[in-house]
Coordinates of C-alpha atoms in Angstrom, one line a residue:
X1198 CA -22.7 -39.8 55.3
X1199 CA -20.1 -42.6 55.7
X1200 CA -22.3 -44.3 58.2
X1201 CA -25.3 -44.0 55.9
X1202 CA -23.3 -45.6 53.0
X1203 CA -22.1 -48.4 55.3
X1204 CA -25.6 -49.0 56.5
X1205 CA -27.0 -49.0 53.0
X1206 CA -29.3 -46.0 53.5
X1207 CA -27.4 -43.9 51.0
X1208 CA -26.3 -45.1 47.5
X1209 CA -22.5 -45.1 47.1
X1210 CA -22.8 -43.3 43.7
X1211 CA -24.5 -40.3 45.4
X1212 CA -21.9 -40.3 48.1
X1213 CA -19.0 -40.4 45.6
X1214 CA -20.6 -37.6 43.6
X1215 CA -21.0 -35.4 46.7
X1216 CA -17.4 -36.0 47.6
X1217 CA -16.2 -35.0 44.2
X1218 CA -18.3 -31.9 44.3
X1219 CA -16.8 -30.9 47.7
X1220 CA -13.3 -31.6 46.4
X1221 CA -13.9 -29.5 43.3
X1222 CA -15.4 -26.7 45.4
X1223 CA -12.3 -26.7 47.6
X1224 CA -10.0 -26.5 44.6
X1225 CA -12.0 -23.7 43.1
X1226 CA -11.8 -21.8 46.4
X1227 CA -8.1 -22.3 46.5
X1228 CA -7.7 -21.1 42.9
X1229 CA -9.8 -18.0 43.6
X1230 CA -7.8 -17.2 46.7
X1231 CA -4.5 -17.5 44.8
X1232 CA -5.8 -15.3 42.0
X1233 CA -6.8 -12.6 44.6
X1234 CA -3.4 -12.7 46.1
X1235 CA -1.8 -12.4 42.6
X1236 CA -4.1 -9.4 41.9
X1237 CA -3.1 -7.7 45.1
X1238 CA 0.6 -8.3 44.3
X1239 CA 0.2 -6.9 40.8
X1240 CA -1.6 -3.9 42.2
X1241 CA 1.3 -3.2 44.6
X1242 CA 3.8 -3.6 41.8
X1243 CA 1.8 -1.2 39.6
X1244 CA 1.9 1.5 42.2
X1245 CA 5.7 1.1 42.7
X1246 CA 7.6 4.0 41.0
X1247 CA 10.5 2.7 38.9
X1248 CA 13.8 4.6 39.0
X1249 CA 14.7 6.5 35.8
X1250 CA 16.9 4.7 33.4
X1251 CA 20.6 5.7 33.4
X1252 CA 21.4 8.2 30.6
X1253 CA 24.3 7.2 28.4
X1254 CA 27.0 9.9 28.0
X1255 CA 27.0 11.5 24.6
X1256 CA 29.5 10.1 22.2
X1257 CA 31.7 12.5 20.3
X1258 CA 33.1 11.1 17.1
X1259 CA 36.7 11.9 16.4
X1260 CA 37.5 14.2 13.5
X1261 CA 39.7 13.1 10.6
X1262 CA 43.5 13.3 11.2
X1263 CA 44.0 16.0 8.6
X1264 CA 41.6 18.3 10.3
X1265 CA 43.3 17.8 13.6
X1266 CA 46.6 18.6 12.1
X1267 CA 45.4 21.9 10.6
X1268 CA 43.9 23.0 13.9
X1269 CA 47.3 23.0 15.7
X1270 CA 49.8 25.7 15.0
X1271 CA 53.3 24.6 14.0
X1272 CA 56.0 26.3 16.1
X1273 CA 59.8 25.6 16.2
X1274 CA 61.0 23.5 19.1
X1275 CA 62.5 25.7 21.9
X1276 CA 66.1 24.8 23.0
X1277 CA 66.2 22.9 26.3
X1278 CA 67.5 24.5 29.4
X1279 CA 70.6 23.4 31.2
X1280 CA 68.5 21.5 33.7
X1281 CA 66.6 19.7 31.0
X1282 CA 69.7 18.8 29.0
X1283 CA 71.6 17.4 32.0
X1284 CA 71.3 13.7 32.5
X1285 CA 69.1 12.6 35.4
X1286 CA 71.6 9.8 36.4
X1287 CA 75.4 9.6 36.6
X1288 CA 77.0 7.7 33.7
X1289 CA 79.0 4.6 34.5
X1290 CA 82.2 6.1 33.1
X1291 CA 81.9 9.1 35.3
X1292 CA 81.3 6.9 38.3
X1293 CA 84.6 5.0 37.5
X1294 CA 86.7 8.2 37.3
X1295 CA 87.0 8.1 33.5
X1296 CA 86.7 11.6 31.9
X1297 CA 83.8 12.1 29.5
X1298 CA 84.6 11.6 25.8
X1299 CA 84.1 14.1 23.1
X1300 CA 81.0 12.2 21.7
X1301 CA 78.8 13.6 24.5
X1302 CA 76.3 16.2 23.4
X1303 CA 77.2 19.8 24.2
X1304 CA 74.9 21.7 26.6
X1305 CA 73.7 23.9 23.7
X1306 CA 72.6 21.0 21.5
X1307 CA 68.8 21.0 21.0
X1308 CA 66.9 18.1 22.7
X1309 CA 64.5 15.8 21.0
X1310 CA 61.0 17.2 20.8
X1311 CA 58.6 15.7 23.4
X1312 CA 55.8 13.3 22.3
X1313 CA 53.1 15.9 23.1
X1314 CA 54.1 18.3 20.4
X1315 CA 52.4 18.6 17.0
X1316 CA 53.6 16.4 14.2
X1317 CA 56.4 17.6 12.0
X1318 CA 54.3 17.8 8.9
X1319 CA 52.3 21.0 8.2
X1320 CA 48.7 21.2 6.7
X1321 CA 48.3 22.9 3.4
X1322 CA 45.3 25.1 2.7
X1323 CA 44.2 22.7 0.0
X1324 CA 43.6 19.9 2.6
X1325 CA 41.0 21.9 4.5
X1326 CA 38.2 21.5 1.9
X1327 CA 39.0 17.9 1.4
X1328 CA 38.7 17.2 5.1
X1329 CA 35.4 19.1 5.4
X1330 CA 34.1 17.1 2.4
X1331 CA 35.1 13.8 4.0
X1332 CA 33.4 14.8 7.3
X1333 CA 30.2 15.8 5.5
X1334 CA 30.3 12.5 3.5
X1335 CA 30.7 10.5 6.8
X1336 CA 27.8 12.4 8.3
X1337 CA 25.5 11.6 5.4
X1338 CA 26.5 7.9 5.7
X1339 CA 25.6 7.9 9.4
X1340 CA 22.2 9.5 8.5
X1341 CA 21.5 6.9 5.9
X1342 CA 22.3 4.1 8.4
X1343 CA 20.0 5.7 10.9
X1344 CA 17.2 5.9 8.4
X1345 CA 17.6 2.2 7.5
X1346 CA 17.3 1.3 11.2
X1347 CA 13.9 3.1 11.6
X1348 CA 11.1 0.5 11.4
X1349 CA 8.8 1.0 8.4
X1350 CA 5.1 1.8 9.1
X1351 CA 2.6 -0.9 8.3
X1352 CA 0.6 -0.5 5.1
X1353 CA -2.7 0.0 6.9
X1354 CA -1.2 2.7 9.1
X1355 CA 0.2 4.5 6.0
X1356 CA -3.1 4.3 4.2
X1357 CA -5.0 5.6 7.2
X1358 CA -2.6 8.5 7.6
X1359 CA -2.9 9.4 3.9
X1360 CA -6.7 9.0 4.0
X1361 CA -7.0 11.3 7.1
X1362 CA -4.8 14.0 5.6
X1363 CA -6.7 14.0 2.3
X1364 CA -10.2 14.2 3.8
X1365 CA -9.3 16.7 6.5
X1366 CA -7.4 18.9 3.9
X1367 CA -10.4 18.8 1.5
X1368 CA -12.9 19.7 4.2
X1369 CA -10.7 22.6 5.4
X1370 CA -10.3 24.0 1.9
X1371 CA -14.0 23.8 1.2
X1372 CA -15.0 25.5 4.5
X1373 CA -12.4 28.3 3.9
X1374 CA -13.4 28.8 0.3
X1375 CA -17.1 29.0 1.2
X1376 CA -16.3 31.2 4.2
X1377 CA -18.4 29.1 6.5
X1378 CA -18.8 30.1 10.1
X1379 CA -16.8 27.9 12.5
X1380 CA -15.5 25.7 9.7
X1381 CA -12.9 24.3 11.9
X1382 CA -15.5 22.3 13.7
X1383 CA -16.0 20.3 10.5
X1384 CA -12.3 19.5 10.2
X1385 CA -12.3 18.5 13.9
X1386 CA -15.2 16.1 13.3
X1387 CA -13.2 14.5 10.5
X1388 CA -10.2 14.0 12.8
X1389 CA -12.3 12.6 15.6
X1390 CA -14.5 10.3 13.5
X1391 CA -12.2 8.8 10.9
X1392 CA -10.6 5.5 12.0
X1393 CA -8.6 2.8 10.2
X1394 CA -11.6 0.4 10.0
X1395 CA -14.8 1.3 8.2
X1396 CA -17.0 -0.3 10.9
X1397 CA -15.3 1.7 13.7
X1398 CA -15.7 4.9 11.6
X1399 CA -19.4 4.2 11.3
X1400 CA -19.8 3.7 15.0
X1401 CA -17.8 6.8 15.9
X1402 CA -19.8 8.8 13.3
X1403 CA -23.1 7.7 14.8
X1404 CA -21.9 8.6 18.3
X1405 CA -20.6 11.9 17.2
X1406 CA -23.8 12.9 15.4
X1407 CA -26.1 11.8 18.2
X1408 CA -24.0 13.4 20.9
X1409 CA -23.8 16.7 19.1
X1410 CA -27.5 16.8 18.4
X1411 CA -28.4 16.1 22.0
X1412 CA -25.7 18.2 23.5
X1413 CA -26.1 21.1 21.0
X1414 CA -29.9 21.2 21.7
X1415 CA -29.3 21.3 25.5
X1416 CA -26.7 24.0 25.0
X1417 CA -29.0 26.1 22.8
X1418 CA -31.7 26.0 25.6
X1419 CA -29.2 26.9 28.3
X1420 CA -27.8 29.8 26.3
X1421 CA -31.3 31.2 25.6
X1422 CA -32.5 30.7 29.2
X1423 CA -29.5 31.1 31.6
X1424 CA -27.7 34.5 31.6
X1425 CA -26.1 34.6 35.1
X1426 CA -22.3 33.8 35.1
X1427 CA -22.6 32.1 38.5
X1428 CA -25.3 29.7 37.2
X1429 CA -23.3 29.0 34.0
X1430 CA -20.2 28.2 36.1
X1431 CA -22.2 25.7 38.2
X1432 CA -23.6 24.1 35.0
X1433 CA -20.1 23.9 33.6
X1434 CA -18.8 22.2 36.7
X1435 CA -21.6 19.6 36.4
X1436 CA -20.9 19.0 32.7
X1437 CA -17.1 18.6 33.3
X1438 CA -17.6 16.1 36.1
X1439 CA -20.1 14.0 34.2
X1440 CA -18.2 14.2 30.9
X1441 CA -14.8 13.0 32.4
X1442 CA -16.5 10.4 34.6
X1443 CA -18.5 8.8 31.7
X1444 CA -15.8 9.2 29.0
X1445 CA -14.2 5.7 29.6
X1446 CA -17.6 4.1 29.4
X1447 CA -18.6 5.3 25.9
X1448 CA -17.4 8.0 23.6
X1449 CA -21.0 9.2 23.0
X1450 CA -21.3 10.3 26.7
X1451 CA -18.2 12.5 26.2
X1452 CA -19.7 14.1 23.1
X1453 CA -23.1 14.7 24.8
X1454 CA -21.5 16.5 27.7
X1455 CA -18.6 18.0 25.8
X1456 CA -20.6 19.8 23.2
X1457 CA -22.5 22.1 25.7
X1458 CA -19.3 22.5 27.6
X1459 CA -17.5 24.0 24.6
X1460 CA -20.5 26.2 23.7
X1461 CA -21.0 27.5 27.2
X1462 CA -17.4 28.2 28.0
X1463 CA -17.4 31.1 25.5
X1464 CA -20.8 32.2 26.7
X1465 CA -19.6 32.9 30.2
X1466 CA -17.5 36.0 29.3
X1467 CA -19.1 36.8 26.0
X1468 CA -22.8 35.9 25.9
X1469 CA -23.4 34.3 22.5
X1470 CA -26.3 33.3 20.3
X1471 CA -28.1 30.0 20.5
X1472 CA -27.6 29.7 16.7
X1473 CA -23.9 28.7 17.4
X1474 CA -25.3 25.3 18.6
X1475 CA -27.1 24.9 15.3
X1476 CA -23.9 25.8 13.4
X1477 CA -21.9 23.2 15.4
X1478 CA -24.5 20.5 14.6
X1479 CA -24.3 21.4 10.9
X1480 CA -20.5 21.4 10.9
X1481 CA -20.5 18.0 12.7
X1482 CA -22.8 16.5 10.1
X1483 CA -20.5 17.8 7.3
X1484 CA -17.3 16.5 8.9
X1485 CA -18.9 13.1 9.7
X1486 CA -20.3 12.7 6.2
X1487 CA -16.9 13.5 4.7
X1488 CA -15.2 11.0 7.1
X1489 CA -17.7 8.2 6.1
X1490 CA -17.2 8.9 2.4
X1491 CA -13.4 8.9 2.8
X1492 CA -13.4 5.7 4.8
X1493 CA -15.6 4.0 2.1
X1494 CA -13.9 5.3 -1.0
X1495 CA -10.3 6.1 -0.2
X1496 CA -8.2 3.0 0.3
X1497 CA -10.7 1.2 2.5
X1498 CA -9.5 -1.5 5.0
X1499 CA -12.1 -4.3 5.2
X1500 CA -12.1 -6.8 8.1
X1501 CA -14.1 -9.7 6.6
X1502 CA -11.2 -10.8 4.3
X1503 CA -9.0 -11.2 7.4
X1504 CA -11.6 -13.0 9.5
X1505 CA -10.7 -16.6 8.4
X1506 CA -7.0 -16.0 9.2
X1507 CA -7.7 -14.5 12.6
X1508 CA -10.1 -17.4 13.4
X1509 CA -7.5 -19.9 12.4
X1510 CA -4.9 -18.2 14.6
X1511 CA -7.3 -18.2 17.6
X1512 CA -7.9 -22.0 17.1
X1513 CA -4.2 -22.6 16.9
X1514 CA -3.5 -20.7 20.1
X1515 CA -6.3 -22.5 21.9
X1516 CA -4.9 -25.8 20.7
X1517 CA -1.5 -24.9 22.1
X1518 CA -3.0 -24.0 25.5
X1519 CA -5.0 -27.3 25.6
X1520 CA -1.9 -29.3 24.7
X1521 CA 0.1 -27.6 27.4
X1522 CA -2.5 -28.3 30.1
X1523 CA -3.1 -31.9 29.0
X1524 CA 0.6 -32.5 28.9
X1525 CA 0.9 -31.3 32.5
X1526 CA -1.7 -33.9 33.6
X1527 CA 0.6 -36.7 32.3
X1528 CA 3.7 -35.1 33.8
X1529 CA 2.7 -33.5 37.1
X1530 CA 6.3 -33.1 38.2
X1531 CA 7.0 -30.9 35.2
X1532 CA 4.9 -27.7 35.4
X1533 CA 4.9 -25.9 32.0
X1534 CA 4.1 -22.2 31.7
X1535 CA 0.4 -22.5 31.1
X1536 CA -0.2 -18.8 31.9
X1537 CA 1.7 -17.7 28.8
X1538 CA -0.1 -20.0 26.4
X1539 CA -3.5 -19.0 28.0
X1540 CA -2.7 -15.3 27.6
X1541 CA -1.8 -15.9 23.9
X1542 CA -5.0 -17.8 23.4
X1543 CA -7.2 -15.1 25.0
X1544 CA -5.4 -12.4 23.1
X1545 CA -6.0 -14.2 19.8
X1546 CA -9.6 -14.8 20.6
X1547 CA -10.2 -11.1 21.5
X1548 CA -8.7 -10.0 18.2
X1549 CA -10.8 -12.5 16.3
X1550 CA -14.0 -11.4 18.1
X1551 CA -13.2 -7.7 17.3
X1552 CA -12.7 -8.6 13.6
X1553 CA -15.9 -10.6 13.5
X1554 CA -17.9 -7.7 15.1
X1555 CA -16.4 -5.2 12.6
X1556 CA -17.1 -7.5 9.7
X1557 CA -20.8 -7.7 10.6
X1558 CA -21.0 -3.9 10.1
X1559 CA -19.3 -3.9 6.8
X1560 CA -21.0 -4.0 3.4
X1561 CA -20.6 -6.9 1.1
X1562 CA -19.9 -9.6 3.7
X1563 CA -21.1 -13.2 3.7
X1564 CA -23.6 -13.7 6.6
X1565 CA -23.3 -17.5 6.6
X1566 CA -19.5 -17.3 6.9
X1567 CA -19.7 -14.7 9.7
X1568 CA -22.2 -16.8 11.6
X1569 CA -19.9 -19.9 11.3
X1570 CA -17.0 -17.8 12.6
X1571 CA -18.9 -16.4 15.5
X1572 CA -20.1 -19.9 16.5
X1573 CA -16.5 -21.2 16.3
X1574 CA -15.2 -18.3 18.4
X1575 CA -17.8 -18.8 21.2
X1576 CA -17.0 -22.5 21.2
X1577 CA -13.3 -21.7 21.6
X1578 CA -14.1 -19.4 24.5
X1579 CA -15.9 -22.3 26.3
X1580 CA -12.9 -24.6 25.6
X1581 CA -10.5 -22.1 27.1
X1582 CA -12.7 -21.9 30.3
X1583 CA -12.8 -25.7 30.6
X1584 CA -9.1 -26.0 30.0
X1585 CA -8.4 -23.4 32.8
X1586 CA -10.6 -25.5 35.1
X1587 CA -8.6 -28.5 34.3
X1588 CA -5.4 -26.9 35.6
X1589 CA -6.8 -27.0 39.2
X1590 CA -6.8 -30.8 39.1
X1591 CA -3.1 -31.5 38.3
X1592 CA -2.0 -34.0 40.9
X1593 CA 0.5 -36.9 40.9
X1594 CA -2.4 -39.3 40.6
X1595 CA -3.7 -37.9 37.3
X1596 CA -0.7 -39.4 35.5
X1597 CA -2.1 -42.9 36.2
X1598 CA -5.3 -42.2 34.2
X1599 CA -5.2 -44.7 31.3
X1600 CA -5.2 -43.4 27.7
X1601 CA -4.3 -39.9 28.8
X1602 CA -1.4 -39.6 26.4
X1603 CA -3.6 -40.8 23.5
X1604 CA -6.3 -38.3 24.5
X1605 CA -3.8 -35.5 24.5
X1606 CA -2.6 -36.2 21.0
X1607 CA -6.1 -36.7 19.5
X1608 CA -7.6 -33.6 21.3
X1609 CA -4.9 -31.3 20.0
X1610 CA -5.1 -32.7 16.5
X1611 CA -8.9 -32.5 16.4
X1612 CA -8.8 -28.8 17.2
X1613 CA -5.9 -27.8 14.9
X1614 CA -6.8 -30.1 12.0
X1615 CA -8.0 -28.5 8.7
X1616 CA -9.6 -31.6 7.1
X1617 CA -13.1 -32.7 8.2
X1618 CA -12.3 -36.4 7.7
X1619 CA -9.2 -36.2 9.9
X1620 CA -11.1 -34.3 12.6
X1621 CA -13.8 -37.0 12.6
X1622 CA -11.2 -39.8 13.1
X1623 CA -9.6 -37.9 16.0
X1624 CA -13.0 -37.4 17.6
X1625 CA -13.7 -41.1 17.3
X1626 CA -10.4 -41.9 18.9
X1627 CA -11.3 -39.5 21.8
X1628 CA -14.5 -41.5 22.3
X1629 CA -12.5 -44.7 22.6
X1630 CA -10.1 -43.1 25.1
X1631 CA -13.0 -41.8 27.2
X1632 CA -14.5 -45.3 27.2
X1633 CA -11.3 -46.7 28.6
X1634 CA -11.2 -44.0 31.3
X1635 CA -14.8 -44.7 32.2
X1636 CA -13.9 -48.4 32.7
X1637 CA -11.0 -47.3 34.9
X1638 CA -13.4 -45.2 37.0
X1639 CA -15.9 -48.0 37.3
X1640 CA -13.2 -50.3 38.5
X1641 CA -12.3 -47.8 41.2
X1642 CA -15.9 -47.6 42.3
X1643 CA -16.1 -51.4 42.4
X1644 CA -13.0 -51.5 44.6
X1645 CA -14.5 -48.9 46.9
X1646 CA -17.7 -50.9 47.3
X1647 CA -15.7 -53.9 48.4
X1648 CA -13.8 -51.8 50.9
X1649 CA -17.0 -50.4 52.3
X1650 CA -18.5 -53.9 52.5
X1651 CA -15.4 -55.0 54.4
X1652 CA -15.8 -52.1 56.9
X1653 CA -12.9 -50.0 55.6
X1654 CA -14.3 -46.5 55.9
X1655 CA -11.0 -44.6 56.1
X1656 CA -8.7 -43.2 53.5
X1657 CA -7.6 -45.7 50.8
X1658 CA -5.9 -45.6 47.4
X1659 CA -9.2 -46.2 45.6
X1660 CA -11.0 -43.5 47.5
X1661 CA -8.2 -41.0 46.8
X1662 CA -8.1 -42.0 43.1
X1663 CA -11.9 -41.5 42.8
X1664 CA -11.7 -38.1 44.5
X1665 CA -8.9 -36.8 42.3
X1666 CA -9.3 -38.6 39.0
X1667 CA -13.1 -38.5 38.8
X1668 CA -13.4 -34.7 38.2
X1669 CA -10.6 -34.9 35.7
X1670 CA -12.3 -37.5 33.6
X1671 CA -15.6 -35.6 33.7
X1672 CA -13.8 -32.4 32.4
X1673 CA -12.1 -34.5 29.7
X1674 CA -15.5 -35.8 28.6
X1675 CA -16.9 -32.2 28.4
X1676 CA -13.9 -31.0 26.4
X1677 CA -14.4 -33.9 24.0
X1678 CA -18.0 -32.9 23.6
X1679 CA -17.0 -29.2 22.9
X1680 CA -14.5 -30.4 20.3
X1681 CA -17.3 -32.3 18.6
X1682 CA -19.0 -28.9 18.0
X1683 CA -16.0 -27.8 16.0
X1684 CA -16.4 -30.5 13.4
X1685 CA -17.2 -28.2 10.5
X1686 CA -14.8 -25.3 10.1
X1687 CA -16.1 -21.8 9.1
X1688 CA -16.3 -21.0 5.5
X1689 CA -13.9 -18.2 4.4
X1690 CA -15.4 -15.0 3.4
X1691 CA -15.3 -13.9 -0.3
X1692 CA -12.1 -12.1 -1.2
X1693 CA -10.0 -13.7 1.5
X1694 CA -6.8 -15.5 0.6
X1695 CA -8.2 -18.9 1.8
X1696 CA -11.5 -18.6 -0.2
X1697 CA -12.0 -21.3 -2.8
X1698 CA -12.1 -20.1 -6.4
X1699 CA -15.5 -19.6 -8.0

């Protein structure tokens, strides 16, 4: 290819483009290999068993002094023996030959009590209740301090717990008062269907009903046709294997295979009636209907008022990731932790996508606002992918790209800006910066043409700059085009804190 360029058979622009593509493919292959190595290392770490944490010895709190004094009996000090009263060393006077004076203590004099004996004061019976009362008061204070240290439950969790308890209790009382057969299945359906979000409750309810209808119908046919215990055991084995295999895929598969499993287990030892399947379907419909009504009427938790806040948080996290990567282009010797900011951006985007999907299934939402939010989230997903591709081109030469610092500031401001006029000004500034970068790239190509005309086909500075800076400038132009699609922010949904007044 070099010979063709030198001979004029191949345009230089095509040759430069092919070189950039080969270089980009090499970088992508290197990044994929590094990711595979990291995945294998994480898998090895996940299978490593961690040692159990050391258990702290139990702390025993000392009792009040008055209680300790009452627990020890007070006994009179015993007189010391002759060996104890005798001095352990010879006095200086005796060593000099002087007889002892009359001030010396006689052998029968009692010695001072040792330090290990009980105190001299005695506890009165009236101090025992006071000590017990003080101990109980200190225990109550410790209990209050422990309760203050327990973190409080979020409001949504408390409302869901109260909602679940109320609906399940009402369904249980109704089934018991009406003496319905297998009324516990209705209560179980409430507990399995009811979720904190109304949209998720609707989805679980549909899966529960469809699975019970299909599985209950199959169970009724099997109960009426199959009567051999060996055949039933084989069918149960198939149902258990299929149910536990497909359970992580979708909850509906577990209900389809779990319903005949429950009905046929009792039929192995005690052959039952196929009407039990119809009763289970009826109880499931009752419990699911109660769960849907409770989720709609009792302290509902809607997702569409929170969509604007979650979308703004996703845009802020993506802007932080973009700023981190663009900053590393200008400072290649300083490698920031881009993986942390990328993880935060992806987590915020996943939460915003879930909120948007749930809001679409809720009543009373604004379709236009939801469409704007969905469009913005998909655009942010593209921006995260392009920014991740930009991390593979960080080299010492990228810091020489002109207007890179200005591009970094305007790109982050265009993504995190709240005013449409400010966003338009930042996008115009990005266009000017890209024009300057394009002139820089054209100048490199001109130098390379001169080198080729002079017969220099080896590695030169201009060739290395074209190979390393060309893909970076192309990605920066694509990022600027994606930022231009986020010119109009999504309108907040009615009822949200950021919604304008009517």
